[in-house]
Amino acid sequence: QKEVEQDPGPLSVPEGAIVSLNCTYSNSAFQYFMWYRQYSRKGPELLMYTYSSGNKEDGRFTAQVDKSSKYISLFIRDSQPSDSATYLCAIGDSNYQLIWGAGTKLIIKP
Amino acid sequence: GAVVSQHPSWVICKSGTSVKIECRSLDFQATTMFWYRQFPKQSLMLMATSNEGSKATYEQGVEKDKFLINHASLTLSTLTVTSAHPEDSSFYICSANLGPSNQPQHFGDGTRLSIL
């Protein structure tokens, strides 16, 4: 079992839809949680970063962490074609080592 | 704006050539930088952690003599792929923490390396 599981997709939704992207993890020692967006042939761009369980909102993006279920989510409201990219979750442990999800390819259809 | 700059963005060279990739932190000092490799449609694979003023820490299975890392200043780390071969063709990306180790990593735009 991988330490971080993420469905690679692709996930295809119509423009304007709410998108839900998810990762599960196995180690309860993981302490901080990040979501990155990566466009083709570009480096990952940090979208959201959180330590604690609960929700964190930034514009159209909401990151949700449920430590009891070892489950994290990224929601995108009012999705746009420009949101089409690969979304990677990254989870950090107490030694500041990052474990990466496989990335989910998201396609927003106009 | 970008906080980590990576150069070159794309390089094509002949087999047997050594290639150097630069990673610079912009407007901040990075005592630690990270080098990743990414194959098409795959996630990031950490190759090594670059520490200013000391030897890099390589991940298991990464050849130290093949991938030379130098972090001679607080704003520059370099990765040199020595005697590159076609199987070394990949997307190489560097990152740095803006602050303490528990802060998120910020990434450069990557270098696409193609070995003929």
Coordinates of C-alpha atoms in Angstrom, one line a residue:
Chain A
Q1 CA 0.0 0.0 0.0
K2 CA 1.4 3.4 -1.0
E3 CA 1.7 6.0 1.8
V4 CA -0.4 8.5 -0.2
E5 CA -3.1 7.4 -2.7
Q6 CA -4.5 9.7 -5.4
D7 CA -6.6 8.7 -8.3
P8 CA -4.7 9.7 -11.5
G9 CA -7.9 10.4 -13.4
P10 CA -8.4 11.9 -15.9
L11 CA -11.3 13.7 -14.3
S12 CA -13.4 15.6 -16.9
V13 CA -16.1 18.0 -15.8
P14 CA -18.1 20.8 -17.5
E15 CA -17.2 24.4 -17.0
G16 CA -18.8 25.9 -13.9
A17 CA -19.0 22.6 -12.0
I18 CA -17.7 22.0 -8.5
V19 CA -14.6 19.8 -8.6
S20 CA -13.6 17.5 -5.8
L21 CA -10.1 16.1 -5.7
N22 CA -9.0 13.7 -3.0
C23 CA -6.0 11.9 -1.4
T24 CA -5.9 9.3 1.3
Y25 CA -2.9 8.6 3.4
S26 CA -1.9 5.8 5.7
N27 CA 0.4 7.3 8.3
S28 CA -1.2 9.2 11.2
A29 CA 2.1 10.9 11.9
F30 CA 1.7 13.1 8.8
Q31 CA 1.4 16.7 10.0
Y32 CA 1.0 19.1 7.1
F33 CA -0.9 19.0 3.9
M34 CA -0.5 20.7 0.6
W35 CA -2.1 20.9 -2.8
Y36 CA -0.1 21.9 -5.9
R37 CA -1.3 22.6 -9.5
Q38 CA 1.0 21.6 -12.4
Y39 CA 0.5 22.7 -15.9
S40 CA 2.1 20.7 -18.7
R41 CA 5.9 21.1 -18.8
K42 CA 5.9 23.5 -15.8
G43 CA 6.9 23.2 -12.2
P44 CA 4.2 22.6 -9.5
E45 CA 2.6 25.7 -8.1
L46 CA 1.5 25.8 -4.5
L47 CA -2.3 26.3 -4.1
M48 CA -3.1 25.4 -0.5
Y49 CA -1.2 24.6 2.7
T50 CA -2.6 23.6 6.0
Y51 CA -1.6 21.9 9.3
S52 CA -4.9 21.2 10.9
S53 CA -8.1 19.3 10.4
G54 CA -11.0 21.4 8.9
N55 CA -11.4 23.6 6.0
K56 CA -9.3 26.4 4.6
E57 CA -10.6 28.6 1.8
D58 CA -8.8 30.8 -0.7
G59 CA -10.9 32.2 -3.4
R60 CA -12.5 29.4 -5.5
F61 CA -10.4 26.8 -3.7
T62 CA -11.2 25.0 -0.4
A63 CA -8.8 22.5 1.2
Q64 CA -10.3 20.1 3.6
V65 CA -8.4 17.8 6.0
D66 CA -9.9 15.0 8.0
K67 CA -7.1 13.5 10.1
S68 CA -9.4 11.0 11.7
S69 CA -10.1 9.4 8.3
K70 CA -6.7 10.3 6.9
Y71 CA -8.4 12.0 4.0
I72 CA -7.8 15.3 2.3
S73 CA -9.7 17.1 -0.4
L74 CA -9.4 20.1 -2.7
F75 CA -12.6 21.6 -3.9
I76 CA -12.7 24.0 -6.9
R77 CA -15.9 26.1 -7.3
D78 CA -17.0 27.6 -10.6
S79 CA -14.4 25.7 -12.5
Q80 CA -12.8 27.3 -15.5
P81 CA -11.0 25.8 -18.5
S82 CA -7.8 27.4 -17.2
D83 CA -8.1 25.1 -14.1
S84 CA -7.3 22.2 -16.4
A85 CA -4.0 20.8 -15.1
T86 CA -2.7 18.1 -12.9
Y87 CA -3.3 18.5 -9.2
L88 CA -0.8 16.9 -6.8
C89 CA -1.3 16.4 -3.1
A90 CA 1.8 16.4 -0.9
I91 CA 1.9 15.4 2.7
G92 CA 4.7 16.1 5.2
D93 CA 5.8 14.1 8.1
S94 CA 7.5 15.2 11.4
N95 CA 10.9 15.0 9.7
Y96 CA 9.7 17.5 7.0
Q97 CA 9.8 14.8 4.3
L98 CA 7.2 15.2 1.7
I99 CA 5.2 12.2 0.3
W100 CA 3.6 13.0 -3.1
G101 CA 0.4 11.7 -4.5
A102 CA 0.4 10.5 -8.1
G103 CA -1.5 13.6 -9.3
T104 CA -5.0 13.8 -10.8
K105 CA -5.3 15.1 -14.3
L106 CA -8.3 17.5 -14.4
I107 CA -10.0 18.6 -17.6
I108 CA -12.6 21.4 -17.6
K109 CA -14.7 21.3 -20.7
P110 CA -15.9 24.7 -22.1
Chain B
G1 CA 5.8 36.2 -8.9
A2 CA 8.2 33.3 -9.2
V3 CA 10.4 32.8 -6.2
V4 CA 12.6 30.0 -7.7
S5 CA 14.2 30.4 -11.0
Q6 CA 15.5 27.4 -13.0
H7 CA 17.7 27.5 -16.1
P8 CA 17.8 26.3 -18.8
S9 CA 14.2 25.4 -19.4
W10 CA 15.0 22.9 -22.2
V11 CA 18.2 21.4 -23.4
I12 CA 19.0 18.9 -26.1
C13 CA 22.4 17.3 -26.3
K14 CA 24.4 14.3 -27.5
S15 CA 24.9 11.2 -25.5
G16 CA 28.1 11.4 -23.4
T17 CA 27.7 15.2 -22.7
S18 CA 27.5 16.6 -19.2
V19 CA 24.7 19.0 -18.6
K20 CA 24.4 21.6 -15.8
I21 CA 21.1 22.8 -14.5
E22 CA 20.9 25.9 -12.2
C23 CA 18.4 26.6 -9.5
R24 CA 18.2 30.1 -8.0
S25 CA 16.2 31.4 -5.1
L26 CA 15.0 34.9 -5.8
D27 CA 15.0 37.5 -3.0
F28 CA 15.4 34.9 -0.3
Q29 CA 18.1 32.6 1.0
A30 CA 17.6 28.9 0.7
T31 CA 19.8 26.8 2.9
T32 CA 18.1 23.7 1.5
M33 CA 17.0 23.0 -2.0
F34 CA 15.5 19.9 -3.5
W35 CA 16.0 18.2 -6.9
Y36 CA 13.2 16.1 -8.4
R37 CA 12.8 14.1 -11.5
Q38 CA 9.5 13.6 -13.3
F39 CA 8.7 11.1 -16.1
P40 CA 5.7 11.8 -18.3
K41 CA 2.4 11.3 -16.6
Q42 CA 4.1 10.4 -13.3
S43 CA 4.5 12.2 -10.0
L44 CA 7.6 13.8 -8.7
M45 CA 10.5 11.7 -7.6
L46 CA 12.8 13.2 -5.1
M47 CA 16.4 12.7 -6.2
A48 CA 18.4 14.6 -3.6
T49 CA 18.3 17.3 -0.9
S50 CA 20.9 20.0 -1.5
N51 CA 22.4 21.6 1.6
E52 CA 24.3 24.9 1.4
G53 CA 27.9 24.4 2.3
S54 CA 27.7 20.6 2.7
K55 CA 27.2 17.5 0.7
A56 CA 23.9 16.7 -0.8
T57 CA 21.7 13.9 0.6
Y58 CA 20.8 11.5 -2.1
E59 CA 17.7 9.2 -2.2
Q60 CA 18.1 5.5 -2.4
G61 CA 18.9 4.4 -6.0
V62 CA 20.1 7.8 -7.2
E63 CA 23.7 7.7 -8.3
K64 CA 25.8 10.3 -6.7
D65 CA 28.5 10.3 -9.3
K66 CA 26.0 10.5 -12.1
F67 CA 24.0 13.4 -10.6
L68 CA 26.4 15.9 -9.1
I69 CA 24.9 18.6 -6.8
N70 CA 26.6 21.7 -5.7
H71 CA 25.1 24.2 -3.4
A72 CA 27.9 26.8 -3.0
S73 CA 25.8 29.8 -2.0
L74 CA 22.5 30.5 -0.3
T75 CA 20.8 31.3 -3.5
L76 CA 22.2 28.8 -6.0
S77 CA 22.2 25.1 -6.3
T78 CA 23.3 23.2 -9.5
L79 CA 22.6 19.7 -10.7
T80 CA 25.1 18.3 -13.2
V81 CA 24.1 15.2 -15.2
T82 CA 27.4 13.7 -16.1
S83 CA 28.0 11.6 -19.2
A84 CA 24.3 11.8 -20.0
H85 CA 22.6 9.0 -21.9
P86 CA 19.2 8.7 -23.5
E87 CA 17.7 7.1 -20.3
D88 CA 18.6 10.3 -18.4
S89 CA 16.1 12.2 -20.6
S90 CA 13.5 13.5 -18.2
F91 CA 12.0 16.6 -16.6
Y92 CA 14.1 17.9 -13.8
I93 CA 12.6 20.3 -11.2
C94 CA 14.2 22.1 -8.3
S95 CA 12.4 23.6 -5.2
A96 CA 13.2 25.5 -2.1
N97 CA 11.5 26.3 1.2
L98 CA 10.8 29.9 1.8
G99 CA 11.4 29.6 5.5
P100 CA 11.7 26.7 8.0
S101 CA 11.7 23.2 6.8
N102 CA 8.0 22.8 7.6
Q103 CA 7.1 25.5 5.2
P104 CA 5.9 24.5 1.7
Q105 CA 8.3 24.1 -1.1
H106 CA 8.2 26.5 -4.0
F107 CA 9.2 25.1 -7.4
G108 CA 11.1 26.3 -10.4
D109 CA 9.6 25.8 -13.9
G110 CA 11.7 22.7 -14.6
T111 CA 14.2 21.7 -17.1
R112 CA 13.3 19.4 -20.0
L113 CA 16.4 17.3 -20.8
S114 CA 16.6 15.4 -24.0
I115 CA 19.6 13.2 -24.7
L116 CA 20.0 12.1 -28.3

